[in-house]
mmCIF file of C-alpha atoms in Angstrom:
data_model
loop_
_atom_site.group_PDB
_atom_site.id
_atom_site.type_symbol
_atom_site.label_atom_id
_atom_site.label_comp_id
_atom_site.label_asym_id
_atom_site.label_seq_id
_atom_site.Cartn_x
_atom_site.Cartn_y
_atom_site.Cartn_z
ATOM 1 C CA MET A 1 -162.390 118.916 84.176
ATOM 2 C CA ASN A 2 -160.966 115.518 85.088
ATOM 3 C CA ARG A 3 -159.028 115.083 88.285
ATOM 4 C CA PRO A 4 -155.275 115.585 87.625
ATOM 5 C CA HIS A 5 -153.566 112.278 87.006
ATOM 6 C CA HIS A 6 -150.777 110.598 85.034
ATOM 7 C CA HIS A 7 -150.967 108.054 82.237
ATOM 8 C CA ALA A 8 -148.244 105.439 81.964
ATOM 9 C CA TYR A 9 -146.777 104.635 78.554
ATOM 10 C CA THR A 10 -143.999 102.286 77.553
ATOM 11 C CA TRP A 11 -142.206 101.497 74.362
ATOM 12 C CA LEU A 12 -139.647 98.759 73.879
ATOM 13 C CA GLY A 13 -138.332 98.155 70.401
ATOM 14 C CA HIS A 14 -135.365 98.015 68.108
ATOM 15 C CA GLY A 15 -133.517 101.309 67.996
ATOM 16 C CA SER A 16 -133.676 101.457 64.196
ATOM 17 C CA VAL A 17 -137.442 102.083 64.416
ATOM 18 C CA LEU A 18 -136.741 105.407 66.131
ATOM 19 C CA VAL A 19 -135.248 106.790 62.898
ATOM 20 C CA LYS A 20 -136.813 104.689 60.109
ATOM 21 C CA PRO A 21 -135.269 106.363 57.833
ATOM 22 C CA GLY A 22 -136.300 109.608 59.518
ATOM 23 C CA ASP A 23 -138.404 110.567 62.505
ATOM 24 C CA ALA A 24 -141.471 112.007 60.754
ATOM 25 C CA HIS A 25 -143.620 109.056 61.920
ATOM 26 C CA ARG A 26 -142.963 110.226 65.490
ATOM 27 C CA ARG A 27 -144.534 113.673 64.882
ATOM 28 C CA PRO A 28 -148.297 114.342 65.273
ATOM 29 C CA GLY A 29 -148.766 115.739 61.756
ATOM 30 C CA HIS A 30 -147.556 112.549 60.047
ATOM 31 C CA PRO A 31 -150.197 110.086 58.739
ATOM 32 C CA GLU A 32 -148.523 107.169 60.580
ATOM 33 C CA PHE A 33 -148.287 108.987 63.927
ATOM 34 C CA ARG A 34 -151.402 107.585 65.619
ATOM 35 C CA SER A 35 -150.823 104.026 64.425
ATOM 36 C CA ALA A 36 -147.050 103.945 64.946
ATOM 37 C CA ALA A 37 -146.286 102.015 68.116
ATOM 38 C CA VAL A 38 -143.001 103.886 68.569
ATOM 39 C CA MET A 39 -142.724 106.664 71.145
ATOM 40 C CA PRO A 40 -143.365 110.221 69.939
ATOM 41 C CA LEU A 41 -140.573 112.802 69.762
ATOM 42 C CA LYS A 42 -142.204 115.015 72.412
ATOM 43 C CA CYS A 43 -143.343 113.273 75.559
ATOM 44 C CA ALA A 44 -146.650 115.148 75.851
ATOM 45 C CA ASP A 45 -147.578 113.855 72.390
ATOM 46 C CA TRP A 46 -148.301 110.461 73.962
ATOM 47 C CA LEU A 47 -151.649 112.071 74.867
ATOM 48 C CA LEU A 48 -152.440 112.270 71.133
ATOM 49 C CA LYS A 49 -151.991 108.523 70.653
ATOM 50 C CA PRO A 50 -154.971 106.139 70.866
ATOM 51 C CA PRO A 51 -156.033 105.357 74.445
ATOM 52 C CA ASP A 52 -155.095 101.688 74.051
ATOM 53 C CA ARG A 53 -151.442 102.788 74.319
ATOM 54 C CA ILE A 54 -152.042 103.681 77.992
ATOM 55 C CA ARG A 55 -150.577 100.980 80.244
ATOM 56 C CA ALA A 56 -152.033 102.374 83.487
ATOM 57 C CA THR A 57 -153.554 105.523 84.957
ATOM 58 C CA PHE A 58 -152.572 106.886 88.356
ATOM 59 C CA HIS A 59 -154.330 109.503 90.467
ATOM 60 C CA GLU A 60 -151.835 109.234 93.326
ATOM 61 C CA PRO A 61 -148.170 110.189 92.837
ATOM 62 C CA GLU A 62 -146.999 107.392 95.131
ATOM 63 C CA ALA A 63 -148.678 104.686 93.049
ATOM 64 C CA ALA A 64 -147.282 106.158 89.829
ATOM 65 C CA ALA A 65 -143.778 106.320 91.316
ATOM 66 C CA ASP A 66 -144.100 102.697 92.428
ATOM 67 C CA TRP A 67 -145.049 101.638 88.882
ATOM 68 C CA TYR A 68 -142.115 103.554 87.387
ATOM 69 C CA THR A 69 -139.650 102.111 89.883
ATOM 70 C CA GLU A 70 -140.987 98.581 89.270
ATOM 71 C CA GLN A 71 -140.550 99.004 85.509
ATOM 72 C CA LEU A 72 -136.954 100.195 85.968
ATOM 73 C CA THR A 73 -136.175 97.309 88.284
ATOM 74 C CA ALA A 74 -137.693 94.777 85.882
ATOM 75 C CA HIS A 75 -135.448 95.950 83.021
ATOM 76 C CA ALA A 76 -132.288 96.979 84.910
ATOM 77 C CA ASP A 77 -130.341 93.832 84.016
ATOM 78 C CA LEU A 78 -130.807 94.623 80.309
ATOM 79 C CA PHE A 79 -129.290 98.135 80.389
ATOM 80 C CA VAL A 80 -126.106 98.596 78.366
ATOM 81 C CA GLY A 81 -123.498 101.319 78.743
ATOM 82 C CA THR A 82 -122.899 103.562 81.705
ATOM 83 C CA TYR A 83 -125.804 105.424 83.260
ATOM 84 C CA ALA A 84 -126.068 108.004 85.989
ATOM 85 C CA SER A 85 -127.807 106.756 89.074
ATOM 86 C CA VAL A 86 -131.567 106.620 88.808
ATOM 87 C CA PRO A 87 -133.383 109.101 91.097
ATOM 88 C CA VAL A 88 -134.921 107.611 94.179
ATOM 89 C CA ARG A 89 -138.650 107.008 94.380
ATOM 90 C CA GLU A 90 -139.208 110.129 96.505
ATOM 91 C CA GLU A 91 -137.884 112.321 93.679
ATOM 92 C CA TYR A 92 -140.455 110.780 91.342
ATOM 93 C CA VAL A 93 -143.219 111.330 93.900
ATOM 94 C CA HIS A 94 -142.284 115.008 94.248
ATOM 95 C CA ALA A 95 -142.204 115.567 90.461
ATOM 96 C CA LEU A 96 -145.536 113.794 89.956
ATOM 97 C CA ALA A 97 -147.186 115.647 92.853
ATOM 98 C CA THR A 98 -146.334 118.961 91.188
ATOM 99 C CA GLY A 99 -147.843 117.863 87.857
ATOM 100 C CA GLU A 100 -144.606 117.143 86.042
ATOM 101 C CA ASP A 101 -144.006 114.264 83.674
ATOM 102 C CA VAL A 102 -141.518 111.559 84.593
ATOM 103 C CA VAL A 103 -139.851 110.117 81.516
ATOM 104 C CA GLY A 104 -136.760 108.105 80.751
ATOM 105 C CA GLY A 105 -135.156 106.174 77.968
ATOM 106 C CA TRP A 106 -132.424 103.564 78.029
ATOM 107 C CA TRP A 107 -130.559 101.474 75.509
ATOM 108 C CA ILE A 108 -130.849 97.841 76.422
ATOM 109 C CA SER A 109 -129.392 94.621 75.071
ATOM 110 C CA GLY A 110 -130.041 93.664 71.452
ATOM 111 C CA GLU A 111 -129.825 97.262 70.181
ATOM 112 C CA ARG A 112 -133.237 97.909 71.687
ATOM 113 C CA PHE A 113 -134.527 101.030 73.376
ATOM 114 C CA LEU A 114 -136.807 101.203 76.420
ATOM 115 C CA SER A 115 -138.958 104.280 76.983
ATOM 116 C CA LEU A 116 -140.882 104.688 80.258
ATOM 117 C CA ASN A 117 -143.274 107.606 80.611
ATOM 118 C CA LEU A 118 -145.681 109.016 83.166
ATOM 119 C CA ILE A 119 -147.463 111.848 81.369
ATOM 120 C CA ALA A 120 -149.546 114.396 83.272
ATOM 121 C CA CYS A 121 -153.111 114.857 82.143
ATOM 122 C CA SER A 122 -155.947 117.246 82.984
ATOM 123 C CA PRO A 123 -154.178 119.456 82.275
ATOM 124 C CA HIS A 124 -150.680 118.928 80.931
ATOM 125 C CA ARG A 125 -148.371 121.726 82.141
ATOM 126 C CA VAL A 126 -146.682 122.326 78.779
ATOM 127 C CA ARG A 127 -149.577 121.425 76.485
ATOM 128 C CA PRO A 128 -152.736 122.540 78.343
ATOM 129 C CA GLY A 129 -154.767 122.335 75.134
ATOM 130 C CA TYR A 130 -154.228 118.588 74.814
ATOM 131 C CA THR A 131 -157.317 116.657 75.835
ATOM 132 C CA CYS A 132 -157.032 113.589 77.966
ATOM 133 C CA PRO A 133 -157.331 110.282 76.060
ATOM 134 C CA GLN A 134 -160.597 108.542 76.872
ATOM 135 C CA TRP A 135 -160.663 104.820 77.566
#
């Protein structure tokens, strides 16, 4: 078994792609699922996408939390609407250290949607049968 770790995934695109004209392309059983760049409906399903969708892999919770926080900071000026405060880095570290996923999604300017994901692998807590994508 691989050492427990998290894969980082991002998706930034026009919100209309999320429901084009339905969400079947975001479900694993759909023929477009693997090739669709859009985020899946269930976060763990990122692990079923091709490995080239992985933006980074982290074995240490602190490094993963740093990446997530950096991504949020880089896009913060684009957020639209009112959002609850973002958890502090230490909350991400705790979640990641216990094998949880850290995921978030935000509407940003231009009717776009940003999805940031750190998905646990080897094993995934909710989907232990999912294999880890190989580079």
